[in-house]
XYZ file of N, CA and C in Angstrom:
174
model
N -6.806 -10.694 9.210
C -5.581 -9.924 9.042
C -5.026 -10.106 7.633
N -5.063 -11.339 7.140
C -4.545 -11.594 5.798
C -5.383 -10.890 4.741
N -6.698 -10.901 4.921
C -7.555 -10.246 3.932
C -7.360 -8.741 3.933
N -7.113 -8.161 5.104
C -6.850 -6.727 5.174
C -5.549 -6.394 4.443
N -4.529 -7.222 4.622
C -3.256 -7.011 3.934
C -3.437 -7.139 2.423
N -4.162 -8.166 2.010
C -4.385 -8.379 0.584
C -5.173 -7.226 -0.029
N -6.201 -6.751 0.669
C -6.986 -5.632 0.176
C -6.166 -4.362 0.071
N -5.307 -4.132 1.062
C -4.454 -2.945 1.034
C -3.468 -2.996 -0.127
N -2.938 -4.171 -0.404
C -1.988 -4.322 -1.510
C -2.690 -4.080 -2.844
N -3.906 -4.566 -2.985
C -4.664 -4.337 -4.225
C -4.953 -2.846 -4.401
N -5.408 -2.191 -3.334
C -5.692 -0.761 -3.415
C -4.415 0.023 -3.708
N -3.296 -0.375 -3.091
C -2.029 0.309 -3.340
C -1.601 0.159 -4.796
N -1.806 -1.002 -5.371
C -1.484 -1.199 -6.783
C -2.315 -0.309 -7.683
N -3.591 -0.180 -7.353
C -4.469 0.692 -8.140
C -4.035 2.147 -7.995
N -3.700 2.561 -6.773
C -3.251 3.935 -6.546
C -1.962 4.207 -7.326
N -1.031 3.259 -7.324
C 0.208 3.427 -8.088
C -0.046 3.573 -9.572
N -0.962 2.794 -10.096
C -1.293 2.874 -11.516
C -1.949 4.216 -11.850
N -2.897 4.634 -11.006
C -3.608 5.892 -11.257
C -2.656 7.080 -11.136
N -1.748 7.030 -10.158
C -0.789 8.124 -9.998
C 0.096 8.260 -11.229
N 0.452 7.153 -11.824
C 1.282 7.203 -13.030
C 0.452 7.623 -14.245
N -0.774 7.143 -14.315
C -1.638 7.444 -15.460
C -1.988 8.932 -15.522
N -2.192 9.560 -14.359
C -2.586 10.963 -14.334
C -1.399 11.911 -14.433
N -0.188 11.391 -14.392
C 0.990 12.238 -14.490
C 1.485 12.770 -13.155
N 0.930 12.273 -12.054
C 1.374 12.706 -10.729
C 2.823 12.286 -10.473
N 3.216 11.138 -11.013
C 4.601 10.668 -10.932
C 5.093 10.339 -12.331
N 6.403 10.292 -12.487
C 7.003 9.866 -13.751
C 8.044 8.769 -13.507
N 7.672 7.769 -12.713
C 8.593 6.680 -12.397
C 8.479 5.513 -13.363
N 7.405 5.415 -14.071
C 7.084 4.228 -14.860
C 6.002 3.458 -14.117
N 5.173 2.741 -14.854
C 4.039 2.055 -14.236
C 4.480 1.017 -13.209
N 5.398 0.159 -13.589
C 5.816 -0.922 -12.693
C 6.488 -0.373 -11.440
N 7.330 0.613 -11.595
C 8.013 1.204 -10.438
C 7.024 1.853 -9.477
N 6.065 2.574 -9.996
C 5.074 3.226 -9.142
C 4.231 2.206 -8.387
N 3.850 1.140 -9.055
C 3.067 0.102 -8.394
C 3.900 -0.583 -7.315
N 5.159 -0.873 -7.596
C 6.026 -1.511 -6.603
C 6.238 -0.614 -5.395
N 6.413 0.671 -5.619
C 6.598 1.612 -4.514
C 5.350 1.647 -3.633
N 4.179 1.721 -4.235
C 2.943 1.780 -3.453
C 2.682 0.467 -2.700
N 2.920 -0.653 -3.338
C 2.723 -1.945 -2.673
C 3.722 -2.103 -1.521
N 4.948 -1.650 -1.725
C 5.935 -1.690 -0.640
C 5.514 -0.832 0.540
N 4.923 0.312 0.266
C 4.418 1.157 1.341
C 3.285 0.489 2.103
N 2.413 -0.228 1.406
C 1.316 -0.939 2.075
C 1.860 -2.041 2.975
N 2.847 -2.803 2.486
C 3.466 -3.840 3.320
C 4.145 -3.222 4.533
N 4.870 -2.148 4.338
C 5.561 -1.478 5.438
C 4.567 -0.996 6.480
N 3.466 -0.401 6.054
C 2.446 0.072 6.983
C 1.887 -1.083 7.812
N 1.583 -2.213 7.176
C 1.030 -3.349 7.914
C 2.043 -3.938 8.891
N 3.307 -4.009 8.506
C 4.315 -4.545 9.422
C 4.519 -3.626 10.615
N 4.462 -2.316 10.408
C 4.580 -1.370 11.526
C 3.380 -1.514 12.456
N 2.186 -1.685 11.901
C 0.997 -1.877 12.722
C 1.130 -3.148 13.559
N 1.619 -4.221 12.956
C 1.764 -5.484 13.678
C 2.838 -5.374 14.751
N 3.972 -4.769 14.449
C 5.087 -4.707 15.400
C 4.821 -3.777 16.572
N 4.220 -2.621 16.310
C 4.081 -1.615 17.359
C 2.657 -1.415 17.846
N 1.706 -2.113 17.265
C 0.330 -2.000 17.708
C -0.325 -0.688 17.372
N 0.182 0.004 16.374
C -0.380 1.276 15.955
C -1.570 0.963 15.024
N -2.664 1.649 15.232
C -3.814 1.405 14.369
C -4.911 2.395 14.620
N -5.998 2.212 13.917
C -7.143 3.101 14.015
C -8.302 2.440 14.745
N -8.030 1.320 15.403
C -9.078 0.614 16.131
C -9.268 1.195 17.525
N -10.368 0.851 18.128
C -10.609 1.272 19.508
C -9.690 0.471 20.434
N -9.103 1.097 21.442
C -8.238 0.350 22.357
C -9.030 -0.643 23.191
N -8.364 -1.739 23.528
C -8.988 -2.726 24.395
C -9.543 -3.840 23.671
């Protein structure tokens, strides 16, 4: 679980950087990375709290 969270945060940071680099957003590099990393944390906490996921049930 920890490795999945860490991997998601790394990917989110890369996505935030690429979104800013390509001009998709104009928030600034640090702000875009923080927003994406916050979204990754939020997604993982929602999955943990409510059991929502893409795994097979059971």
